[in-house]
PDB file of C-alpha atoms in Angstrom:
ATOM      1  CA  ARG A   1       0.000   0.000   0.000  1.00  0.00           C
ATOM      2  CA  GLN A   2       1.400   3.377  -1.031  1.00  0.00           C
ATOM      3  CA  THR A   3       1.165   6.531   1.037  1.00  0.00           C
ATOM      4  CA  SER A   4       0.748   9.869  -0.703  1.00  0.00           C
ATOM      5  CA  CYS A   5       3.611  12.296  -0.226  1.00  0.00           C
ATOM      6  CA  LEU A   6       2.165  14.966  -2.476  1.00  0.00           C
ATOM      7  CA  THR A   7       0.100  16.915   0.041  1.00  0.00           C
ATOM      8  CA  GLU A   8      -0.415  17.336   3.744  1.00  0.00           C
ATOM      9  CA  VAL A   9      -2.613  14.624   5.284  1.00  0.00           C
ATOM     10  CA  GLU A  10      -5.502  16.983   6.005  1.00  0.00           C
ATOM     11  CA  ASP A  11      -5.485  18.261   2.397  1.00  0.00           C
ATOM     12  CA  ARG A  12      -5.546  14.881   0.655  1.00  0.00           C
ATOM     13  CA  THR A  13      -8.605  13.822  -1.308  1.00  0.00           C
ATOM     14  CA  VAL A  14      -9.953  10.466  -0.147  1.00  0.00           C
ATOM     15  CA  SER A  15     -11.806   8.921  -3.107  1.00  0.00           C
ATOM     16  CA  VAL A  16     -14.366  11.681  -3.843  1.00  0.00           C
ATOM     17  CA  GLU A  17     -15.131  15.003  -2.203  1.00  0.00           C
ATOM     18  CA  GLU A  18     -17.918  17.338  -3.263  1.00  0.00           C
ATOM     19  CA  ARG A  19     -17.603  21.073  -2.865  1.00  0.00           C
ATOM     20  CA  GLN A  20     -19.493  24.184  -3.870  1.00  0.00           C
ATOM     21  CA  LEU A  21     -17.501  26.723  -5.878  1.00  0.00           C
ATOM     22  CA  ARG A  22     -18.575  30.113  -7.159  1.00  0.00           C
ATOM     23  CA  VAL A  23     -17.004  31.326 -10.406  1.00  0.00           C
ATOM     24  CA  GLY A  24     -18.236  34.815 -11.218  1.00  0.00           C
ATOM     25  CA  ASP A  25     -22.028  34.624 -11.138  1.00  0.00           C
ATOM     26  CA  VAL A  26     -22.151  30.823 -11.520  1.00  0.00           C
ATOM     27  CA  ASP A  27     -22.448  28.410  -8.596  1.00  0.00           C
ATOM     28  CA  LEU A  28     -20.713  25.134  -9.403  1.00  0.00           C
ATOM     29  CA  ARG A  29     -20.984  21.698  -7.855  1.00  0.00           C
ATOM     30  CA  MET A  30     -17.374  20.541  -7.967  1.00  0.00           C
ATOM     31  CA  VAL A  31     -16.567  16.854  -7.624  1.00  0.00           C
ATOM     32  CA  ASP A  32     -12.929  16.439  -6.562  1.00  0.00           C
ATOM     33  CA  THR A  33     -11.571  12.931  -7.143  1.00  0.00           C
ATOM     34  CA  GLY A  34      -8.379  11.395  -5.761  1.00  0.00           C
ATOM     35  CA  GLY A  35      -5.503  11.063  -8.209  1.00  0.00           C
ATOM     36  CA  HIS A  36      -4.183   7.746  -6.897  1.00  0.00           C
ATOM     37  CA  GLU A  37      -4.712   4.783  -9.232  1.00  0.00           C
ATOM     38  CA  VAL A  38      -6.865   3.021  -6.637  1.00  0.00           C
ATOM     39  CA  TYR A  39      -9.524   5.686  -7.258  1.00  0.00           C
ATOM     40  CA  GLU A  40      -9.622   5.382 -11.049  1.00  0.00           C
ATOM     41  CA  LEU A  41     -12.860   3.393 -11.101  1.00  0.00           C
ATOM     42  CA  THR A  42     -14.470   5.972  -8.819  1.00  0.00           C
ATOM     43  CA  ASN A  43     -13.403   8.712 -11.225  1.00  0.00           C
ATOM     44  CA  GLN A  44     -15.329   7.013 -14.035  1.00  0.00           C
ATOM     45  CA  LEU A  45     -18.446   6.698 -11.898  1.00  0.00           C
ATOM     46  CA  VAL A  46     -18.672  10.443 -11.236  1.00  0.00           C
ATOM     47  CA  THR A  47     -17.770  11.557 -14.759  1.00  0.00           C
ATOM     48  CA  SER A  48     -20.878  13.095 -16.326  1.00  0.00           C
ATOM     49  CA  ASP A  49     -22.059  14.781 -19.498  1.00  0.00           C
ATOM     50  CA  ASN A  50     -22.446  18.555 -19.759  1.00  0.00           C
ATOM     51  CA  SER A  51     -19.474  19.023 -17.489  1.00  0.00           C
ATOM     52  CA  LEU A  52     -16.309  21.049 -17.270  1.00  0.00           C
ATOM     53  CA  THR A  53     -13.625  18.495 -16.442  1.00  0.00           C
ATOM     54  CA  VAL A  54     -10.321  19.690 -14.973  1.00  0.00           C
ATOM     55  CA  THR A  55      -7.485  17.171 -15.306  1.00  0.00           C
ATOM     56  CA  VAL A  56      -4.455  18.002 -13.161  1.00  0.00           C
ATOM     57  CA  ILE A  57      -0.953  16.854 -14.157  1.00  0.00           C
ATOM     58  CA  ASP A  58       1.867  16.844 -11.575  1.00  0.00           C
ATOM     59  CA  ALA A  59       4.886  18.371 -13.325  1.00  0.00           C
ATOM     60  CA  SER A  60       7.277  17.070 -10.646  1.00  0.00           C
ATOM     61  CA  ARG A  61       6.405  13.459 -11.572  1.00  0.00           C
ATOM     62  CA  TYR A  62       6.020  13.836 -15.333  1.00  0.00           C
ATOM     63  CA  GLU A  63       8.631  12.542 -17.748  1.00  0.00           C
ATOM     64  CA  THR A  64       8.409  13.318 -21.445  1.00  0.00           C
ATOM     65  CA  THR A  65       7.741   9.795 -22.712  1.00  0.00           C
ATOM     66  CA  PRO A  66       4.656   8.317 -24.436  1.00  0.00           C
ATOM     67  CA  GLU A  67       4.125   6.047 -21.420  1.00  0.00           C
ATOM     68  CA  GLN A  68       4.063   9.009 -19.039  1.00  0.00           C
ATOM     69  CA  PHE A  69       1.613  10.875 -21.257  1.00  0.00           C
ATOM     70  CA  HIS A  70      -0.710   7.884 -21.204  1.00  0.00           C
ATOM     71  CA  GLU A  71      -0.393   7.505 -17.430  1.00  0.00           C
ATOM     72  CA  HIS A  72      -0.965  11.162 -16.542  1.00  0.00           C
ATOM     73  CA  VAL A  73      -3.189  12.393 -19.387  1.00  0.00           C
ATOM     74  CA  GLY A  74      -4.022   9.922 -22.138  1.00  0.00           C
ATOM     75  CA  LYS A  75      -5.931   7.330 -20.126  1.00  0.00           C
ATOM     76  CA  TYR A  76      -8.202  10.026 -18.698  1.00  0.00           C
ATOM     77  CA  LEU A  77      -8.876  11.423 -22.165  1.00  0.00           C
ATOM     78  CA  HIS A  78      -9.797   7.921 -23.353  1.00  0.00           C
ATOM     79  CA  VAL A  79     -12.262   7.513 -20.476  1.00  0.00           C
ATOM     80  CA  MET A  80     -13.946  10.850 -21.140  1.00  0.00           C
ATOM     81  CA  PHE A  81     -14.161  10.381 -24.897  1.00  0.00           C
ATOM     82  CA  ASP A  82     -15.519   6.843 -24.433  1.00  0.00           C
ATOM     83  CA  LEU A  83     -18.126   7.791 -21.817  1.00  0.00           C
ATOM     84  CA  LEU A  84     -19.272  11.309 -22.658  1.00  0.00           C
ATOM     85  CA  ILE A  85     -21.145  13.065 -25.439  1.00  0.00           C
ATOM     86  CA  ARG A  86     -20.635  16.678 -24.400  1.00  0.00           C
ATOM     87  CA  ALA A  87     -17.926  18.177 -22.172  1.00  0.00           C
ATOM     88  CA  VAL A  88     -15.020  20.606 -22.046  1.00  0.00           C
ATOM     89  CA  ILE A  89     -11.699  19.258 -20.750  1.00  0.00           C
ATOM     90  CA  LEU A  90      -9.290  21.701 -19.136  1.00  0.00           C
ATOM     91  CA  LEU A  91      -5.710  20.481 -18.616  1.00  0.00           C
ATOM     92  CA  VAL A  92      -3.788  21.960 -15.689  1.00  0.00           C
ATOM     93  CA  VAL A  93      -0.069  21.405 -15.054  1.00  0.00           C
ATOM     94  CA  THR A  94       0.661  21.933 -11.369  1.00  0.00           C
ATOM     95  CA  LYS A  95       3.803  22.043  -9.206  1.00  0.00           C
ATOM     96  CA  ILE A  96       5.728  24.005 -11.810  1.00  0.00           C
ATOM     97  CA  ASP A  97       7.690  25.477  -8.888  1.00  0.00           C
ATOM     98  CA  ALA A  98       9.312  22.041  -8.435  1.00  0.00           C
ATOM     99  CA  CYS A  99      10.812  22.120 -11.954  1.00  0.00           C
ATOM    100  CA  HIS A 100      13.277  24.236 -13.866  1.00  0.00           C
ATOM    101  CA  GLU A 101      11.796  26.579 -16.454  1.00  0.00           C
ATOM    102  CA  HIS A 102      13.152  24.557 -19.372  1.00  0.00           C
ATOM    103  CA  GLN A 103      11.563  21.404 -17.889  1.00  0.00           C
ATOM    104  CA  VAL A 104       8.168  23.099 -17.682  1.00  0.00           C
ATOM    105  CA  CYS A 105       8.515  24.216 -21.310  1.00  0.00           C
ATOM    106  CA  SER A 106       9.455  20.685 -22.383  1.00  0.00           C
ATOM    107  CA  ILE A 107       6.536  19.167 -20.444  1.00  0.00           C
ATOM    108  CA  THR A 108       3.945  21.555 -21.910  1.00  0.00           C
ATOM    109  CA  GLN A 109       5.218  20.976 -25.451  1.00  0.00           C
ATOM    110  CA  HIS A 110       5.162  17.208 -24.924  1.00  0.00           C
ATOM    111  CA  ILE A 111       1.605  17.205 -23.550  1.00  0.00           C
ATOM    112  CA  THR A 112       0.337  19.564 -26.262  1.00  0.00           C
ATOM    113  CA  HIS A 113       1.869  17.422 -29.021  1.00  0.00           C
ATOM    114  CA  HIS A 114       0.415  14.176 -27.709  1.00  0.00           C
ATOM    115  CA  VAL A 115      -3.022  15.697 -27.090  1.00  0.00           C
ATOM    116  CA  ASP A 116      -3.044  16.844 -30.733  1.00  0.00           C
ATOM    117  CA  GLU A 117      -2.064  13.328 -31.852  1.00  0.00           C
ATOM    118  CA  PHE A 118      -4.787  11.820 -29.664  1.00  0.00           C
ATOM    119  CA  LEU A 119      -7.435  14.110 -31.168  1.00  0.00           C
ATOM    120  CA  LYS A 120      -6.273  13.305 -34.717  1.00  0.00           C
ATOM    121  CA  GLU A 121      -6.558   9.581 -34.006  1.00  0.00           C
ATOM    122  CA  ARG A 122     -10.044   9.981 -32.549  1.00  0.00           C
ATOM    123  CA  LYS A 123     -11.148  12.033 -35.533  1.00  0.00           C
ATOM    124  CA  ALA A 124      -9.777   9.453 -37.969  1.00  0.00           C
ATOM    125  CA  SER A 125     -11.763   6.668 -36.305  1.00  0.00           C
ATOM    126  CA  ARG A 126     -15.080   8.481 -35.866  1.00  0.00           C
ATOM    127  CA  SER A 127     -18.085   6.231 -35.346  1.00  0.00           C
ATOM    128  CA  MET A 128     -21.786   7.077 -35.559  1.00  0.00           C
ATOM    129  CA  ARG A 129     -21.810   7.859 -31.834  1.00  0.00           C
ATOM    130  CA  MET A 130     -18.666   9.975 -32.070  1.00  0.00           C
ATOM    131  CA  SER A 131     -20.237  12.088 -34.821  1.00  0.00           C
ATOM    132  CA  GLU A 132     -22.653  13.338 -32.145  1.00  0.00           C
ATOM    133  CA  GLN A 133     -19.901  14.163 -29.674  1.00  0.00           C
ATOM    134  CA  ARG A 134     -19.120  17.727 -28.714  1.00  0.00           C
ATOM    135  CA  ILE A 135     -16.102  17.153 -26.497  1.00  0.00           C
ATOM    136  CA  GLU A 136     -13.460  19.836 -26.527  1.00  0.00           C
ATOM    137  CA  VAL A 137      -9.983  19.895 -25.031  1.00  0.00           C
ATOM    138  CA  TYR A 138      -9.331  23.525 -24.107  1.00  0.00           C
ATOM    139  CA  ASP A 139      -6.570  24.841 -26.373  1.00  0.00           C
ATOM    140  CA  GLU A 140      -4.373  26.232 -23.588  1.00  0.00           C
ATOM    141  CA  LEU A 141      -2.520  24.406 -20.828  1.00  0.00           C
ATOM    142  CA  ILE A 142      -2.887  26.202 -17.487  1.00  0.00           C
ATOM    143  CA  LEU A 143       0.325  26.262 -15.431  1.00  0.00           C
ATOM    144  CA  THR A 144       0.041  26.562 -11.648  1.00  0.00           C
ATOM    145  CA  SER A 145       2.318  26.538  -8.619  1.00  0.00           C
ATOM    146  CA  ALA A 146       1.439  24.498  -5.536  1.00  0.00           C
ATOM    147  CA  LYS A 147       3.421  26.876  -3.308  1.00  0.00           C
ATOM    148  CA  SER A 148       2.807  30.417  -4.552  1.00  0.00           C
ATOM    149  CA  LEU A 149      -0.550  29.527  -6.200  1.00  0.00           C
ATOM    150  CA  GLU A 150       0.693  31.261  -9.330  1.00  0.00           C
ATOM    151  CA  GLY A 151      -1.681  30.502 -12.184  1.00  0.00           C
ATOM    152  CA  VAL A 152      -4.723  29.746 -10.009  1.00  0.00           C
ATOM    153  CA  LYS A 153      -6.309  33.093 -10.897  1.00  0.00           C
ATOM    154  CA  LYS A 154      -5.764  32.275 -14.567  1.00  0.00           C
ATOM    155  CA  LEU A 155      -7.417  28.878 -14.023  1.00  0.00           C
ATOM    156  CA  VAL A 156     -10.516  30.473 -12.478  1.00  0.00           C
ATOM    157  CA  GLU A 157     -10.688  33.015 -15.323  1.00  0.00           C
ATOM    158  CA  CYS A 158     -10.545  30.219 -17.911  1.00  0.00           C
ATOM    159  CA  MET A 159     -13.294  28.307 -16.111  1.00  0.00           C
ATOM    160  CA  GLY A 160     -15.434  31.435 -16.064  1.00  0.00           C
ATOM    161  CA  GLU A 161     -14.830  32.048 -19.767  1.00  0.00           C
ATOM    162  CA  ILE A 162     -15.863  28.479 -20.625  1.00  0.00           C
ATOM    163  CA  LEU A 163     -18.964  28.551 -18.428  1.00  0.00           C
ATOM    164  CA  HIS A 164     -20.179  31.782 -20.027  1.00  0.00           C
ATOM    165  CA  ARG A 165     -19.672  30.697 -23.614  1.00  0.00           C
ATOM    166  CA  PRO A 166     -22.963  30.688 -25.540  1.00  0.00           C
ATOM    167  CA  ASP A 167     -22.274  27.209 -26.959  1.00  0.00           C
ATOM    168  CA  PHE A 168     -21.653  25.685 -23.530  1.00  0.00           C
ATOM    169  CA  VAL A 169     -23.978  27.429 -21.073  1.00  0.00           C
ATOM    170  CA  PRO A 170     -27.291  25.999 -22.409  1.00  0.00           C
ATOM    171  CA  SER A 171     -26.319  22.415 -21.608  1.00  0.00           C
ATOM    172  CA  VAL A 172     -24.846  23.027 -18.177  1.00  0.00           C
ATOM    173  CA  GLU A 173     -27.061  21.720 -15.399  1.00  0.00           C
ATOM    174  CA  ARG A 174     -27.096  24.705 -13.081  1.00  0.00           C
ATOM    175  CA  ILE A 175     -29.240  27.260 -11.312  1.00  0.00           C
ATOM    176  CA  LEU A 176     -29.452  30.325 -13.525  1.00  0.00           C
ATOM    177  CA  PRO A 177     -28.464  33.703 -12.050  1.00  0.00           C
ATOM    178  CA  GLN A 178     -31.499  35.718 -10.968  1.00  0.00           C
ATOM    179  CA  SER A 179     -30.673  38.315 -13.617  1.00  0.00           C
ATOM    180  CA  TRP A 180     -31.056  35.685 -16.345  1.00  0.00           C
ATOM    181  CA  VAL A 181     -34.409  34.587 -14.947  1.00  0.00           C
ATOM    182  CA  LYS A 182     -35.583  38.219 -15.025  1.00  0.00           C
ATOM    183  CA  GLY A 183     -34.177  38.538 -18.537  1.00  0.00           C
ATOM    184  CA  GLU A 184     -36.198  35.538 -19.691  1.00  0.00           C
ATOM    185  CA  ASP A 185     -39.330  37.055 -18.171  1.00  0.00           C
ATOM    186  CA  ALA A 186     -38.587  40.318 -19.987  1.00  0.00           C
ATOM    187  CA  VAL A 187     -38.385  38.528 -23.338  1.00  0.00           C
ATOM    188  CA  THR A 188     -41.786  36.921 -22.729  1.00  0.00           C
ATOM    189  CA  LEU A 189     -43.350  40.223 -21.628  1.00  0.00           C
ATOM    190  CA  THR A 190     -41.960  41.995 -24.706  1.00  0.00           C
ATOM    191  CA  ALA A 191     -43.819  39.625 -27.022  1.00  0.00           C
ATOM    192  CA  ASP A 192     -46.985  40.004 -24.928  1.00  0.00           C
ATOM    193  CA  MET A 193     -46.829  43.825 -24.979  1.00  0.00           C
ATOM    194  CA  LEU A 194     -46.244  43.936 -28.718  1.00  0.00           C
ATOM    195  CA  ARG A 195     -49.048  41.418 -29.176  1.00  0.00           C
ATOM    196  CA  LEU A 196     -46.773  39.642 -31.609  1.00  0.00           C
ATOM    197  CA  PRO A 197     -44.683  36.500 -31.125  1.00  0.00           C
ATOM    198  CA  ILE A 198     -41.684  38.371 -32.511  1.00  0.00           C
ATOM    199  CA  ALA A 199     -39.357  41.127 -31.292  1.00  0.00           C
ATOM    200  CA  THR A 200     -36.130  42.797 -32.385  1.00  0.00           C
ATOM    201  CA  VAL A 201     -32.906  42.660 -30.389  1.00  0.00           C
ATOM    202  CA  ASP A 202     -33.313  46.381 -29.593  1.00  0.00           C
ATOM    203  CA  GLU A 203     -36.793  45.782 -28.189  1.00  0.00           C
ATOM    204  CA  VAL A 204     -35.565  42.867 -26.094  1.00  0.00           C
ATOM    205  CA  SER A 205     -32.548  44.877 -24.871  1.00  0.00           C
ATOM    206  CA  TYR A 206     -34.794  47.709 -23.726  1.00  0.00           C
ATOM    207  CA  ALA A 207     -37.154  45.328 -21.915  1.00  0.00           C
ATOM    208  CA  VAL A 208     -34.253  43.595 -20.195  1.00  0.00           C
ATOM    209  CA  SER A 209     -32.736  46.921 -19.079  1.00  0.00           C
ATOM    210  CA  VAL A 210     -36.052  47.813 -17.437  1.00  0.00           C
ATOM    211  CA  VAL A 211     -36.262  44.700 -15.260  1.00  0.00           C
ATOM    212  CA  THR A 212     -32.583  44.310 -14.297  1.00  0.00           C
ATOM    213  CA  GLU A 213     -29.434  46.417 -14.351  1.00  0.00           C
ATOM    214  CA  ALA A 214     -27.256  43.294 -14.150  1.00  0.00           C
ATOM    215  CA  LEU A 215     -27.669  42.527 -17.863  1.00  0.00           C
ATOM    216  CA  SER A 216     -26.292  45.009 -20.380  1.00  0.00           C
ATOM    217  CA  ARG A 217     -26.842  45.034 -24.132  1.00  0.00           C
ATOM    218  CA  TYR A 218     -23.630  42.976 -24.359  1.00  0.00           C
ATOM    219  CA  HIS A 219     -25.310  40.145 -22.406  1.00  0.00           C
ATOM    220  CA  VAL A 220     -28.511  40.055 -24.467  1.00  0.00           C
ATOM    221  CA  PRO A 221     -27.138  37.943 -27.378  1.00  0.00           C
ATOM    222  CA  HIS A 222     -25.878  35.394 -24.843  1.00  0.00           C
ATOM    223  CA  LEU A 223     -29.280  35.358 -23.153  1.00  0.00           C
ATOM    224  CA  LEU A 224     -31.062  34.901 -26.475  1.00  0.00           C
ATOM    225  CA  ASN A 225     -28.671  32.134 -27.477  1.00  0.00           C
ATOM    226  CA  TYR A 226     -29.426  30.323 -24.205  1.00  0.00           C
ATOM    227  CA  LEU A 227     -33.181  30.716 -24.695  1.00  0.00           C
ATOM    228  CA  HIS A 228     -32.861  29.521 -28.294  1.00  0.00           C
ATOM    229  CA  GLU A 229     -30.962  26.385 -27.221  1.00  0.00           C
ATOM    230  CA  ALA A 230     -33.455  25.825 -24.394  1.00  0.00           C
ATOM    231  CA  GLY A 231     -36.344  26.038 -26.873  1.00  0.00           C
ATOM    232  CA  SER A 232     -37.989  29.117 -25.341  1.00  0.00           C
ATOM    233  CA  VAL A 233     -37.435  31.397 -28.344  1.00  0.00           C
ATOM    234  CA  PHE A 234     -36.381  31.099 -31.977  1.00  0.00           C
ATOM    235  CA  ASP A 235     -33.423  33.283 -32.955  1.00  0.00           C
ATOM    236  CA  PHE A 236     -33.875  34.095 -36.647  1.00  0.00           C
ATOM    237  CA  SER A 237     -30.384  35.630 -36.883  1.00  0.00           C
ATOM    238  CA  ARG A 238     -28.887  32.166 -36.523  1.00  0.00           C
ATOM    239  CA  HIS A 239     -30.721  30.938 -39.627  1.00  0.00           C
ATOM    240  CA  SER A 240     -30.448  33.938 -41.908  1.00  0.00           C
TER     241      SER A 240
END
């Protein structure tokens, strides 16, 4: 039986821990799984569609060989691509403070190259099921330090950017911000007031500004895209 030497005892993840995390205006249910191989089956059990999956790679233990890529990254990519239909995968390299700068550069290049090769192989062997997949590996590796926490702010910003993307938000199982609920009500009221089942973006923007100050004109296209994907409205601009 192996004993983890990576973190303090009180900070270690035992199998699965669930936490609540707020990123901007989004409340997330975060499932934190242990990285030890004994927990690999558990990891598969809690992997779910419509998720943002963060895979953490320990730079201090990574060697630039195909076997190491498979052990630290590849096998997790295989699991997610085999099990899921829709997800975004964010790769994070941690403990960069334990390596020399040239080692970190070599590690990131090695991971990026092999991820690209993995995606090419998956694309070349697409099946009927895979043609329906919308799984994306985020195109930037996030580098973080376990000591100074350098890069953690960047990680949170990337998560926020992904969660607010129009093509990802509609499928995320979450509680909508109150401002979005009010915005949806405003869209419905606009159609009722005009006595027509149709409204322009300017009319919707005005109605939204009346009910909430939290949504600017910049947010309205994102709101309409969400409502279109949810089936509440039909956005003609997407089919013009």
